PDB file of N, CA and C in Angstrom:
ATOM      1  N   MET A  25      12.870  10.198  13.443  1.00  0.00           N
ATOM      2  CA  MET A  25      13.846  10.892  13.214  1.00  0.00           C
ATOM      3  C   MET A  25      14.395  10.250  11.473  1.00  0.00           C
ATOM      4  N   PHE A  26      14.023   9.375  11.182  1.00  0.00           N
ATOM      5  CA  PHE A  26      14.603   8.912   9.568  1.00  0.00           C
ATOM      6  C   PHE A  26      13.414   8.457   8.841  1.00  0.00           C
ATOM      7  N   LEU A  27      12.382   8.112   9.175  1.00  0.00           N
ATOM      8  CA  LEU A  27      10.846   7.991   8.747  1.00  0.00           C
ATOM      9  C   LEU A  27      10.208   9.200   8.600  1.00  0.00           C
ATOM     10  N   ARG A  28      10.318  10.273   8.972  1.00  0.00           N
ATOM     11  CA  ARG A  28       9.851  11.337   8.741  1.00  0.00           C
ATOM     12  C   ARG A  28       9.696  11.704   7.269  1.00  0.00           C
ATOM     13  N   PRO A  29      11.167  12.170   6.647  1.00  0.00           N
ATOM     14  CA  PRO A  29      11.322  12.208   5.263  1.00  0.00           C
ATOM     15  C   PRO A  29      11.067  12.039   4.125  1.00  0.00           C
ATOM     16  N   PHE A  30      10.655  10.359   4.742  1.00  0.00           N
ATOM     17  CA  PHE A  30      10.399   9.069   3.663  1.00  0.00           C
ATOM     18  C   PHE A  30       8.679   9.215   3.582  1.00  0.00           C
ATOM     19  N   VAL A  31       8.154   9.598   4.752  1.00  0.00           N
ATOM     20  CA  VAL A  31       6.899   9.579   4.695  1.00  0.00           C
ATOM     21  C   VAL A  31       6.696  11.102   3.932  1.00  0.00           C
ATOM     22  N   CYS A  32       7.286  12.025   4.549  1.00  0.00           N
ATOM     23  CA  CYS A  32       6.763  13.561   3.368  1.00  0.00           C
ATOM     24  C   CYS A  32       7.014  13.097   1.935  1.00  0.00           C
ATOM     25  N   LEU A  33       7.943  11.898   1.365  1.00  0.00           N
ATOM     26  CA  LEU A  33       7.794  12.124   0.030  1.00  0.00           C
ATOM     27  C   LEU A  33       7.227  11.507  -0.628  1.00  0.00           C
ATOM     28  N   ILE A  34       6.981  10.284   0.028  1.00  0.00           N
ATOM     29  CA  ILE A  34       5.683   9.161  -0.253  1.00  0.00           C
ATOM     30  C   ILE A  34       4.560  10.706  -0.381  1.00  0.00           C
ATOM     31  N   ASN A  35       4.086  11.118   0.284  1.00  0.00           N
ATOM     32  CA  ASN A  35       2.866  11.974   0.558  1.00  0.00           C
ATOM     33  C   ASN A  35       3.074  13.167  -0.229  1.00  0.00           C
ATOM     34  N   THR A  36       4.435  13.581  -1.038  1.00  0.00           N
ATOM     35  CA  THR A  36       4.023  14.565  -2.318  1.00  0.00           C
ATOM     36  C   THR A  36       3.897  13.381  -3.272  1.00  0.00           C
ATOM     37  N   HIS A  37       3.890  12.181  -3.578  1.00  0.00           N
ATOM     38  CA  HIS A  37       4.025  11.292  -4.706  1.00  0.00           C
ATOM     39  C   HIS A  37       5.383  10.973  -5.482  1.00  0.00           C
ATOM     40  N   SER A  38       6.174  11.563  -4.947  1.00  0.00           N
ATOM     41  CA  SER A  38       7.726  11.229  -5.215  1.00  0.00           C
ATOM     42  C   SER A  38       7.857   9.460  -5.377  1.00  0.00           C
ATOM     43  N   THR A  39       9.027   9.052  -6.108  1.00  0.00           N
ATOM     44  CA  THR A  39       9.080   7.589  -6.376  1.00  0.00           C
ATOM     45  C   THR A  39      10.100   7.463  -5.238  1.00  0.00           C
ATOM     46  N   LEU A  40       9.986   6.024  -5.263  1.00  0.00           N
ATOM     47  CA  LEU A  40      11.342   5.612  -4.185  1.00  0.00           C
ATOM     48  C   LEU A  40      12.413   5.456  -4.896  1.00  0.00           C
ATOM     49  N   TRP A  41      12.407   5.466  -6.193  1.00  0.00           N
ATOM     50  CA  TRP A  41      13.672   5.930  -6.626  1.00  0.00           C
ATOM     51  C   TRP A  41      14.516   7.622  -6.142  1.00  0.00           C
ATOM     52  N   THR A  42      13.427   8.095  -6.255  1.00  0.00           N
ATOM     53  CA  THR A  42      13.842   9.889  -5.977  1.00  0.00           C
ATOM     54  C   THR A  42      14.547  10.112  -4.515  1.00  0.00           C
ATOM     55  N   PHE A  43      13.621   9.145  -3.213  1.00  0.00           N
ATOM     56  CA  PHE A  43      14.162   8.965  -2.467  1.00  0.00           C
ATOM     57  C   PHE A  43      15.489   8.453  -1.769  1.00  0.00           C
ATOM     58  N   LEU A  44      15.743   7.338  -2.621  1.00  0.00           N
ATOM     59  CA  LEU A  44      16.732   6.960  -2.509  1.00  0.00           C
ATOM     60  C   LEU A  44      18.024   8.043  -3.198  1.00  0.00           C
ATOM     61  N   LEU A  45      18.148   8.520  -3.946  1.00  0.00           N
ATOM     62  CA  LEU A  45      18.950   9.630  -4.727  1.00  0.00           C
ATOM     63  C   LEU A  45      19.148  10.630  -3.938  1.00  0.00           C
ATOM     64  N   LEU A  46      17.985  10.885  -2.938  1.00  0.00           N
ATOM     65  CA  LEU A  46      18.078  11.851  -1.694  1.00  0.00           C
ATOM     66  C   LEU A  46      18.646  11.060  -0.474  1.00  0.00           C
ATOM     67  N   CYS A  47      18.940   9.754  -0.327  1.00  0.00           N
ATOM     68  CA  CYS A  47      19.306   9.293   0.788  1.00  0.00           C
ATOM     69  C   CYS A  47      20.093   8.190  -0.105  1.00  0.00           C
ATOM     70  N   PRO A  48      21.515   8.358   0.098  1.00  0.00           N
ATOM     71  CA  PRO A  48      22.503   7.550  -0.695  1.00  0.00           C
ATOM     72  C   PRO A  48      23.007   6.504   0.167  1.00  0.00           C
ATOM     73  N   ALA A  49      22.803   6.874   1.970  1.00  0.00           N
ATOM     74  CA  ALA A  49      23.008   5.753   3.000  1.00  0.00           C
ATOM     75  C   ALA A  49      21.875   4.591   2.837  1.00  0.00           C
ATOM     76  N   LEU A  50      20.692   4.858   2.641  1.00  0.00           N
ATOM     77  CA  LEU A  50      19.746   3.999   2.416  1.00  0.00           C
ATOM     78  C   LEU A  50      19.914   2.944   1.112  1.00  0.00           C
ATOM     79  N   ALA A  51      20.135   3.470  -0.206  1.00  0.00           N
ATOM     80  CA  ALA A  51      20.396   2.291  -1.014  1.00  0.00           C
ATOM     81  C   ALA A  51      21.680   2.219  -0.598  1.00  0.00           C
ATOM     82  N   GLN A  52      22.651   2.745  -0.163  1.00  0.00           N
ATOM     83  CA  GLN A  52      23.704   1.757   0.850  1.00  0.00           C
ATOM     84  C   GLN A  52      23.450   0.223   1.466  1.00  0.00           C
ATOM     85  N   LEU A  53      22.326   0.665   2.576  1.00  0.00           N
ATOM     86  CA  LEU A  53      22.292  -0.165   3.021  1.00  0.00           C
ATOM     87  C   LEU A  53      21.160  -1.325   2.561  1.00  0.00           C
ATOM     88  N   LEU A  54      20.436  -0.580   1.365  1.00  0.00           N
ATOM     89  CA  LEU A  54      19.525  -2.032   0.795  1.00  0.00           C
ATOM     90  C   LEU A  54      20.625  -2.780  -0.188  1.00  0.00           C
ATOM     91  N   CYS A  55      21.911  -2.247  -0.396  1.00  0.00           N
ATOM     92  CA  CYS A  55      23.120  -3.290  -1.656  1.00  0.00           C
ATOM     93  C   CYS A  55      22.424  -3.066  -2.735  1.00  0.00           C
ATOM     94  N   LEU A  56      22.077  -1.620  -2.736  1.00  0.00           N
ATOM     95  CA  LEU A  56      21.661  -1.007  -4.178  1.00  0.00           C
ATOM     96  C   LEU A  56      23.253  -0.314  -5.069  1.00  0.00           C
ATOM     97  N   GLY A  57      24.219  -0.019  -4.220  1.00  0.00           N
ATOM     98  CA  GLY A  57      25.079   0.573  -4.771  1.00  0.00           C
ATOM     99  C   GLY A  57      24.515   2.020  -5.184  1.00  0.00           C
ATOM    100  N   PRO A  58      25.561   2.712  -5.787  1.00  0.00           N
ATOM    101  CA  PRO A  58      25.258   3.990  -6.454  1.00  0.00           C
ATOM    102  C   PRO A  58      24.273   3.877  -7.591  1.00  0.00           C
ATOM    103  N   ILE A  59      23.408   4.647  -7.336  1.00  0.00           N
ATOM    104  CA  ILE A  59      22.342   4.599  -7.889  1.00  0.00           C
ATOM    105  C   ILE A  59      22.601   5.818  -9.618  1.00  0.00           C
ATOM    106  N   THR A  60      22.133   5.529 -10.660  1.00  0.00           N
ATOM    107  CA  THR A  60      22.574   6.761 -11.495  1.00  0.00           C
ATOM    108  C   THR A  60      21.208   6.526 -12.622  1.00  0.00           C
ATOM    109  N   ILE A  61      21.034   8.030 -12.714  1.00  0.00           N
ATOM    110  CA  ILE A  61      19.610   8.095 -13.781  1.00  0.00           C
ATOM    111  C   ILE A  61      20.017   8.135 -15.414  1.00  0.00           C
ATOM    112  N   LEU A  62      19.392   6.756 -15.391  1.00  0.00           N
ATOM    113  CA  LEU A  62      19.623   6.804 -16.876  1.00  0.00           C
ATOM    114  C   LEU A  62      18.743   7.372 -18.234  1.00  0.00           C
ATOM    115  N   GLU A  63      17.601   7.602 -17.592  1.00  0.00           N
ATOM    116  CA  GLU A  63      16.742   8.154 -18.445  1.00  0.00           C
ATOM    117  C   GLU A  63      15.814   8.908 -17.593  1.00  0.00           C
ATOM    118  N   GLN A  64      14.908  10.127 -18.017  1.00  0.00           N
ATOM    119  CA  GLN A  64      13.592  10.650 -17.389  1.00  0.00           C
ATOM    120  C   GLN A  64      12.852  10.853 -18.524  1.00  0.00           C
ATOM    121  N   ARG A  65      11.641  10.634 -17.430  1.00  0.00           N
ATOM    122  CA  ARG A  65      10.328  10.624 -18.309  1.00  0.00           C
ATOM    123  C   ARG A  65       9.535  11.240 -17.489  1.00  0.00           C
ATOM    124  N   PRO A  66       8.385  12.090 -18.026  1.00  0.00           N
ATOM    125  CA  PRO A  66       7.261  12.778 -17.036  1.00  0.00           C
ATOM    126  C   PRO A  66       6.375  11.247 -17.037  1.00  0.00           C
ATOM    127  N   LEU A  67       6.424  11.553 -15.441  1.00  0.00           N
ATOM    128  CA  LEU A  67       5.015  10.440 -15.303  1.00  0.00           C
ATOM    129  C   LEU A  67       3.665  10.266 -15.852  1.00  0.00           C
ATOM    130  N   ALA A  68       2.925   9.540 -16.013  1.00  0.00           N
ATOM    131  CA  ALA A  68       2.050   9.208 -17.329  1.00  0.00           C
ATOM    132  C   ALA A  68       1.125   7.871 -16.525  1.00  0.00           C
ATOM    133  N   PHE A  69      -0.245   8.059 -16.276  1.00  0.00           N
ATOM    134  CA  PHE A  69      -1.186   7.022 -16.298  1.00  0.00           C
ATOM    135  C   PHE A  69      -2.131   6.630 -17.007  1.00  0.00           C
ATOM    136  N   ALA A  70      -2.022   4.970 -17.168  1.00  0.00           N
ATOM    137  CA  ALA A  70      -2.392   4.493 -17.898  1.00  0.00           C
ATOM    138  C   ALA A  70      -2.869   3.131 -17.839  1.00  0.00           C
ATOM    139  N   CYS A  71      -4.268   3.174 -17.857  1.00  0.00           N
ATOM    140  CA  CYS A  71      -4.987   1.787 -17.134  1.00  0.00           C
ATOM    141  C   CYS A  71      -4.716   0.599 -18.244  1.00  0.00           C
ATOM    142  N   LYS A  72      -4.569  -0.342 -18.114  1.00  0.00           N
ATOM    143  CA  LYS A  72      -4.675  -1.352 -18.853  1.00  0.00           C
ATOM    144  C   LYS A  72      -6.479  -2.196 -19.398  1.00  0.00           C
ATOM    145  N   CYS A  73      -7.428  -1.475 -18.352  1.00  0.00           N
ATOM    146  CA  CYS A  73      -8.362  -2.444 -18.615  1.00  0.00           C
ATOM    147  C   CYS A  73      -8.938  -2.196 -19.558  1.00  0.00           C
ATOM    148  N   SER A  74      -9.901  -3.245 -20.051  1.00  0.00           N
ATOM    149  CA  SER A  74     -10.513  -3.155 -21.193  1.00  0.00           C
ATOM    150  C   SER A  74     -12.018  -4.157 -21.280  1.00  0.00           C
ATOM    151  N   ILE A  75     -12.377  -3.843 -22.682  1.00  0.00           N
ATOM    152  CA  ILE A  75     -13.852  -4.516 -22.456  1.00  0.00           C
ATOM    153  C   ILE A  75     -13.947  -6.291 -22.646  1.00  0.00           C
ATOM    154  N   GLU A  76     -12.677  -6.689 -23.203  1.00  0.00           N
ATOM    155  CA  GLU A  76     -12.413  -7.874 -22.967  1.00  0.00           C
ATOM    156  C   GLU A  76     -11.856  -8.541 -21.514  1.00  0.00           C
ATOM    157  N   LYS A  77     -11.080  -7.690 -20.661  1.00  0.00           N
ATOM    158  CA  LYS A  77     -10.823  -8.052 -19.490  1.00  0.00           C
ATOM    159  C   LYS A  77     -11.771  -8.764 -18.560  1.00  0.00           C
ATOM    160  N   VAL A  78     -13.465  -7.305 -19.152  1.00  0.00           N
ATOM    161  CA  VAL A  78     -14.269  -7.236 -18.116  1.00  0.00           C
ATOM    162  C   VAL A  78     -14.897  -8.831 -18.362  1.00  0.00           C
ATOM    163  N   ARG A  79     -15.054  -8.819 -19.947  1.00  0.00           N
ATOM    164  CA  ARG A  79     -15.843  -9.981 -20.313  1.00  0.00           C
ATOM    165  C   ARG A  79     -15.189 -11.387 -19.449  1.00  0.00           C
ATOM    166  N   SER A  80     -13.870 -11.519 -19.840  1.00  0.00           N
ATOM    167  CA  SER A  80     -13.005 -12.553 -18.764  1.00  0.00           C
ATOM    168  C   SER A  80     -13.396 -13.138 -17.543  1.00  0.00           C
ATOM    169  N   VAL A  81     -13.737 -11.379 -16.711  1.00  0.00           N
ATOM    170  CA  VAL A  81     -14.251 -11.376 -15.605  1.00  0.00           C
ATOM    171  C   VAL A  81     -15.730 -12.014 -15.467  1.00  0.00           C
ATOM    172  N   ILE A  82     -16.505 -11.867 -16.017  1.00  0.00           N
ATOM    173  CA  ILE A  82     -17.939 -11.895 -16.410  1.00  0.00           C
ATOM    174  C   ILE A  82     -18.087 -13.510 -16.552  1.00  0.00           C
ATOM    175  N   ALA A  83     -17.126 -13.951 -17.310  1.00  0.00           N
ATOM    176  CA  ALA A  83     -17.482 -15.217 -17.364  1.00  0.00           C
ATOM    177  C   ALA A  83     -16.794 -16.371 -16.579  1.00  0.00           C
ATOM    178  N   GLY A  84     -15.709 -15.840 -15.545  1.00  0.00           N
ATOM    179  CA  GLY A  84     -15.419 -16.396 -14.328  1.00  0.00           C
ATOM    180  C   GLY A  84     -16.488 -16.275 -13.137  1.00  0.00           C
ATOM    181  N   LEU A  85     -17.366 -15.676 -12.993  1.00  0.00           N
ATOM    182  CA  LEU A  85     -18.377 -14.977 -12.143  1.00  0.00           C
ATOM    183  C   LEU A  85     -19.057 -16.361 -12.074  1.00  0.00           C
ATOM    184  N   SER A  86     -19.360 -16.847 -11.110  1.00  0.00           N
ATOM    185  CA  SER A  86     -20.389 -17.844 -10.705  1.00  0.00           C
ATOM    186  C   SER A  86     -22.076 -17.892 -11.318  1.00  0.00           C
ATOM    187  N   ALA A  87     -22.563 -18.575 -11.126  1.00  0.00           N
ATOM    188  CA  ALA A  87     -24.398 -18.408 -11.275  1.00  0.00           C
ATOM    189  C   ALA A  87     -24.794 -17.415 -10.689  1.00  0.00           C
ATOM    190  N   GLU A  88     -24.043 -18.049  -9.119  1.00  0.00           N
ATOM    191  CA  GLU A  88     -24.980 -17.329  -8.334  1.00  0.00           C
ATOM    192  C   GLU A  88     -24.556 -16.229  -7.964  1.00  0.00           C
ATOM    193  N   ASP A  89     -23.418 -15.577  -8.179  1.00  0.00           N
ATOM    194  CA  ASP A  89     -22.762 -14.203  -7.944  1.00  0.00           C
ATOM    195  C   ASP A  89     -23.629 -13.584  -8.893  1.00  0.00           C
ATOM    196  N   ILE A  90     -24.059 -13.757 -10.239  1.00  0.00           N
ATOM    197  CA  ILE A  90     -24.447 -12.956 -11.227  1.00  0.00           C
ATOM    198  C   ILE A  90     -25.779 -13.111 -11.426  1.00  0.00           C
ATOM    199  N   SER A  91     -26.383 -14.111 -10.639  1.00  0.00           N
ATOM    200  CA  SER A  91     -28.108 -13.651 -10.594  1.00  0.00           C
ATOM    201  C   SER A  91     -28.222 -12.849  -9.135  1.00  0.00           C
ATOM    202  N   ALA A  92     -27.656 -12.843  -8.373  1.00  0.00           N
ATOM    203  CA  ALA A  92     -27.508 -11.739  -7.319  1.00  0.00           C
ATOM    204  C   ALA A  92     -27.272 -10.541  -7.017  1.00  0.00           C
ATOM    205  N   ALA A  93     -26.050  -9.995  -8.094  1.00  0.00           N
ATOM    206  CA  ALA A  93     -26.001  -9.120  -8.959  1.00  0.00           C
ATOM    207  C   ALA A  93     -26.985  -8.022  -9.727  1.00  0.00           C
ATOM    208  N   LEU A  94     -27.857  -9.419 -10.683  1.00  0.00           N
ATOM    209  CA  LEU A  94     -29.053  -8.839 -11.468  1.00  0.00           C
ATOM    210  C   LEU A  94     -29.952  -8.509 -10.694  1.00  0.00           C
ATOM    211  N   GLN A  95     -30.388  -9.362  -9.670  1.00  0.00           N
ATOM    212  CA  GLN A  95     -31.529  -9.446  -8.908  1.00  0.00           C
ATOM    213  C   GLN A  95     -31.557  -8.255  -7.999  1.00  0.00           C
ATOM    214  N   SER A  96     -30.307  -7.912  -7.358  1.00  0.00           N
ATOM    215  CA  SER A  96     -30.206  -6.897  -6.677  1.00  0.00           C
ATOM    216  C   SER A  96     -30.362  -6.065  -7.059  1.00  0.00           C
ATOM    217  N   ARG A  97     -29.503  -5.596  -8.223  1.00  0.00           N
ATOM    218  CA  ARG A  97     -29.354  -4.410  -8.732  1.00  0.00           C
ATOM    219  C   ARG A  97     -30.044  -4.027 -10.338  1.00  0.00           C
ATOM    220  N   GLY A  98     -30.522  -5.256 -10.908  1.00  0.00           N
ATOM    221  CA  GLY A  98     -31.068  -5.414 -12.465  1.00  0.00           C
ATOM    222  C   GLY A  98     -29.908  -5.412 -13.615  1.00  0.00           C
ATOM    223  N   HIS A  99     -29.070  -4.673 -13.004  1.00  0.00           N
ATOM    224  CA  HIS A  99     -27.617  -4.974 -14.042  1.00  0.00           C
ATOM    225  C   HIS A  99     -26.477  -6.008 -13.573  1.00  0.00           C
ATOM    226  N   LEU A 100     -25.620  -5.824 -13.356  1.00  0.00           N
ATOM    227  CA  LEU A 100     -23.902  -6.613 -13.208  1.00  0.00           C
ATOM    228  C   LEU A 100     -23.354  -5.314 -13.885  1.00  0.00           C
ATOM    229  N   GLU A 101     -22.794  -4.981 -12.371  1.00  0.00           N
ATOM    230  CA  GLU A 101     -21.502  -3.644 -12.540  1.00  0.00           C
ATOM    231  C   GLU A 101     -20.373  -4.266 -12.192  1.00  0.00           C
ATOM    232  N   ILE A 102     -19.391  -4.041 -12.682  1.00  0.00           N
ATOM    233  CA  ILE A 102     -18.240  -4.341 -12.645  1.00  0.00           C
ATOM    234  C   ILE A 102     -17.111  -2.806 -12.898  1.00  0.00           C
ATOM    235  N   ILE A 103     -16.492  -2.345 -11.941  1.00  0.00           N
ATOM    236  CA  ILE A 103     -15.624  -1.372 -11.801  1.00  0.00           C
ATOM    237  C   ILE A 103     -14.230  -1.698 -11.395  1.00  0.00           C
ATOM    238  N   PHE A 104     -13.443  -0.772 -12.392  1.00  0.00           N
ATOM    239  CA  PHE A 104     -11.822  -1.198 -12.247  1.00  0.00           C
ATOM    240  C   PHE A 104     -11.239  -0.130 -11.139  1.00  0.00           C
ATOM    241  N   ASN A 105     -10.723  -0.428 -10.486  1.00  0.00           N
ATOM    242  CA  ASN A 105     -10.264  -0.024  -9.144  1.00  0.00           C
ATOM    243  C   ASN A 105      -9.502   1.374  -9.248  1.00  0.00           C
ATOM    244  N   LEU A 106      -8.443   1.076 -10.349  1.00  0.00           N
ATOM    245  CA  LEU A 106      -7.315   1.743 -11.241  1.00  0.00           C
ATOM    246  C   LEU A 106      -7.775   2.911 -11.831  1.00  0.00           C
ATOM    247  N   CYS A 107      -8.634   3.201 -12.392  1.00  0.00           N
ATOM    248  CA  CYS A 107      -9.098   3.973 -13.294  1.00  0.00           C
ATOM    249  C   CYS A 107     -10.542   4.766 -12.790  1.00  0.00           C
ATOM    250  N   ASN A 108     -11.056   3.949 -12.120  1.00  0.00           N
ATOM    251  CA  ASN A 108     -12.833   4.243 -11.985  1.00  0.00           C
ATOM    252  C   ASN A 108     -13.687   3.844 -13.630  1.00  0.00           C
ATOM    253  N   GLU A 109     -13.355   3.052 -14.030  1.00  0.00           N
ATOM    254  CA  GLU A 109     -14.075   3.162 -15.306  1.00  0.00           C
ATOM    255  C   GLU A 109     -15.022   1.868 -15.198  1.00  0.00           C
ATOM    256  N   VAL A 110     -16.331   2.151 -15.341  1.00  0.00           N
ATOM    257  CA  VAL A 110     -17.505   1.987 -14.704  1.00  0.00           C
ATOM    258  C   VAL A 110     -18.340   0.851 -15.849  1.00  0.00           C
ATOM    259  N   TYR A 111     -18.290  -0.569 -15.806  1.00  0.00           N
ATOM    260  CA  TYR A 111     -18.900  -1.251 -16.979  1.00  0.00           C
ATOM    261  C   TYR A 111     -20.144  -2.002 -16.347  1.00  0.00           C
ATOM    262  N   ARG A 112     -21.589  -1.453 -17.111  1.00  0.00           N
ATOM    263  CA  ARG A 112     -22.248  -2.202 -16.936  1.00  0.00           C
ATOM    264  C   ARG A 112     -23.378  -2.777 -18.148  1.00  0.00           C
ATOM    265  N   PHE A 113     -23.377  -4.340 -17.483  1.00  0.00           N
ATOM    266  CA  PHE A 113     -24.152  -5.371 -18.527  1.00  0.00           C
ATOM    267  C   PHE A 113     -25.482  -4.955 -17.950  1.00  0.00           C
ATOM    268  N   ASP A 114     -26.840  -5.804 -18.863  1.00  0.00           N
ATOM    269  CA  ASP A 114     -27.691  -5.895 -18.243  1.00  0.00           C
ATOM    270  C   ASP A 114     -27.952  -7.496 -18.705  1.00  0.00           C
ATOM    271  N   ALA A 115     -28.880  -8.325 -18.137  1.00  0.00           N
ATOM    272  CA  ALA A 115     -29.004  -9.672 -17.989  1.00  0.00           C
ATOM    273  C   ALA A 115     -28.695 -10.205 -19.555  1.00  0.00           C
ATOM    274  N   GLU A 116     -29.203  -9.790 -20.575  1.00  0.00           N
ATOM    275  CA  GLU A 116     -28.897 -10.216 -21.949  1.00  0.00           C
ATOM    276  C   GLU A 116     -27.715 -10.336 -22.484  1.00  0.00           C
ATOM    277  N   GLN A 117     -26.982  -9.365 -21.701  1.00  0.00           N
ATOM    278  CA  GLN A 117     -25.761  -8.967 -22.220  1.00  0.00           C
ATOM    279  C   GLN A 117     -24.782  -9.899 -21.426  1.00  0.00           C
ATOM    280  N   VAL A 118     -25.090 -10.308 -20.424  1.00  0.00           N
ATOM    281  CA  VAL A 118     -24.344 -11.495 -19.461  1.00  0.00           C
ATOM    282  C   VAL A 118     -24.191 -12.325 -20.007  1.00  0.00           C
ATOM    283  N   ALA A 119     -25.627 -12.860 -20.137  1.00  0.00           N
ATOM    284  CA  ALA A 119     -26.109 -14.227 -21.112  1.00  0.00           C
ATOM    285  C   ALA A 119     -25.370 -14.435 -22.118  1.00  0.00           C
ATOM    286  N   ALA A 120     -25.111 -13.649 -23.077  1.00  0.00           N
ATOM    287  CA  ALA A 120     -24.570 -13.628 -24.399  1.00  0.00           C
ATOM    288  C   ALA A 120     -23.152 -13.754 -24.179  1.00  0.00           C
ATOM    289  N   ILE A 121     -22.758 -12.917 -23.081  1.00  0.00           N
ATOM    290  CA  ILE A 121     -20.889 -12.857 -22.736  1.00  0.00           C
ATOM    291  C   ILE A 121     -20.438 -14.317 -22.352  1.00  0.00           C
ATOM    292  N   ARG A 122     -21.659 -14.587 -21.142  1.00  0.00           N
ATOM    293  CA  ARG A 122     -21.142 -16.572 -20.883  1.00  0.00           C
ATOM    294  C   ARG A 122     -21.237 -17.269 -21.479  1.00  0.00           C
ATOM    295  N   SER A 123     -22.293 -17.277 -22.850  1.00  0.00           N
ATOM    296  CA  SER A 123     -22.398 -18.190 -23.887  1.00  0.00           C
ATOM    297  C   SER A 123     -21.081 -18.179 -24.823  1.00  0.00           C
ATOM    298  N   ASP A 124     -20.204 -17.098 -24.861  1.00  0.00           N
ATOM    299  CA  ASP A 124     -19.455 -17.250 -25.711  1.00  0.00           C
ATOM    300  C   ASP A 124     -18.277 -17.845 -25.130  1.00  0.00           C
ATOM    301  N   PHE A 125     -17.817 -17.456 -23.875  1.00  0.00           N
ATOM    302  CA  PHE A 125     -16.964 -18.028 -22.300  1.00  0.00           C
ATOM    303  C   PHE A 125     -17.517 -19.556 -22.561  1.00  0.00           C
ATOM    304  N   CYS A 126     -18.853 -19.304 -22.443  1.00  0.00           N
ATOM    305  CA  CYS A 126     -19.281 -21.275 -21.842  1.00  0.00           C
ATOM    306  C   CYS A 126     -20.234 -21.795 -22.402  1.00  0.00           C
ATOM    307  N   PRO A 127     -19.743 -22.300 -23.447  1.00  0.00           N
ATOM    308  CA  PRO A 127     -20.648 -22.853 -24.862  1.00  0.00           C
ATOM    309  C   PRO A 127     -21.410 -24.029 -23.798  1.00  0.00           C
TER     310      PRO A 127
END
């Protein structure tokens, strides 16, 4: 009974705060007190992936993992799950990155 509206709200991409506004009893149960909307903004997606983060990930990989990836695919591929951005590096690029981080 109670979970059905919650599941419907989650499935329609509503936020937990929207749900709590619609169900003040739950807010009281969670000891949140009355909820007041201070500001409304449109939702926006912004992934924080960057080439520098990818470079640090490569620097942290073991030589065995890098070697296995290069042998099986011919390149090292890193995919950010949040935005699905794909970064591919060949053996020379990986060696250059590793030498920058691990002299």
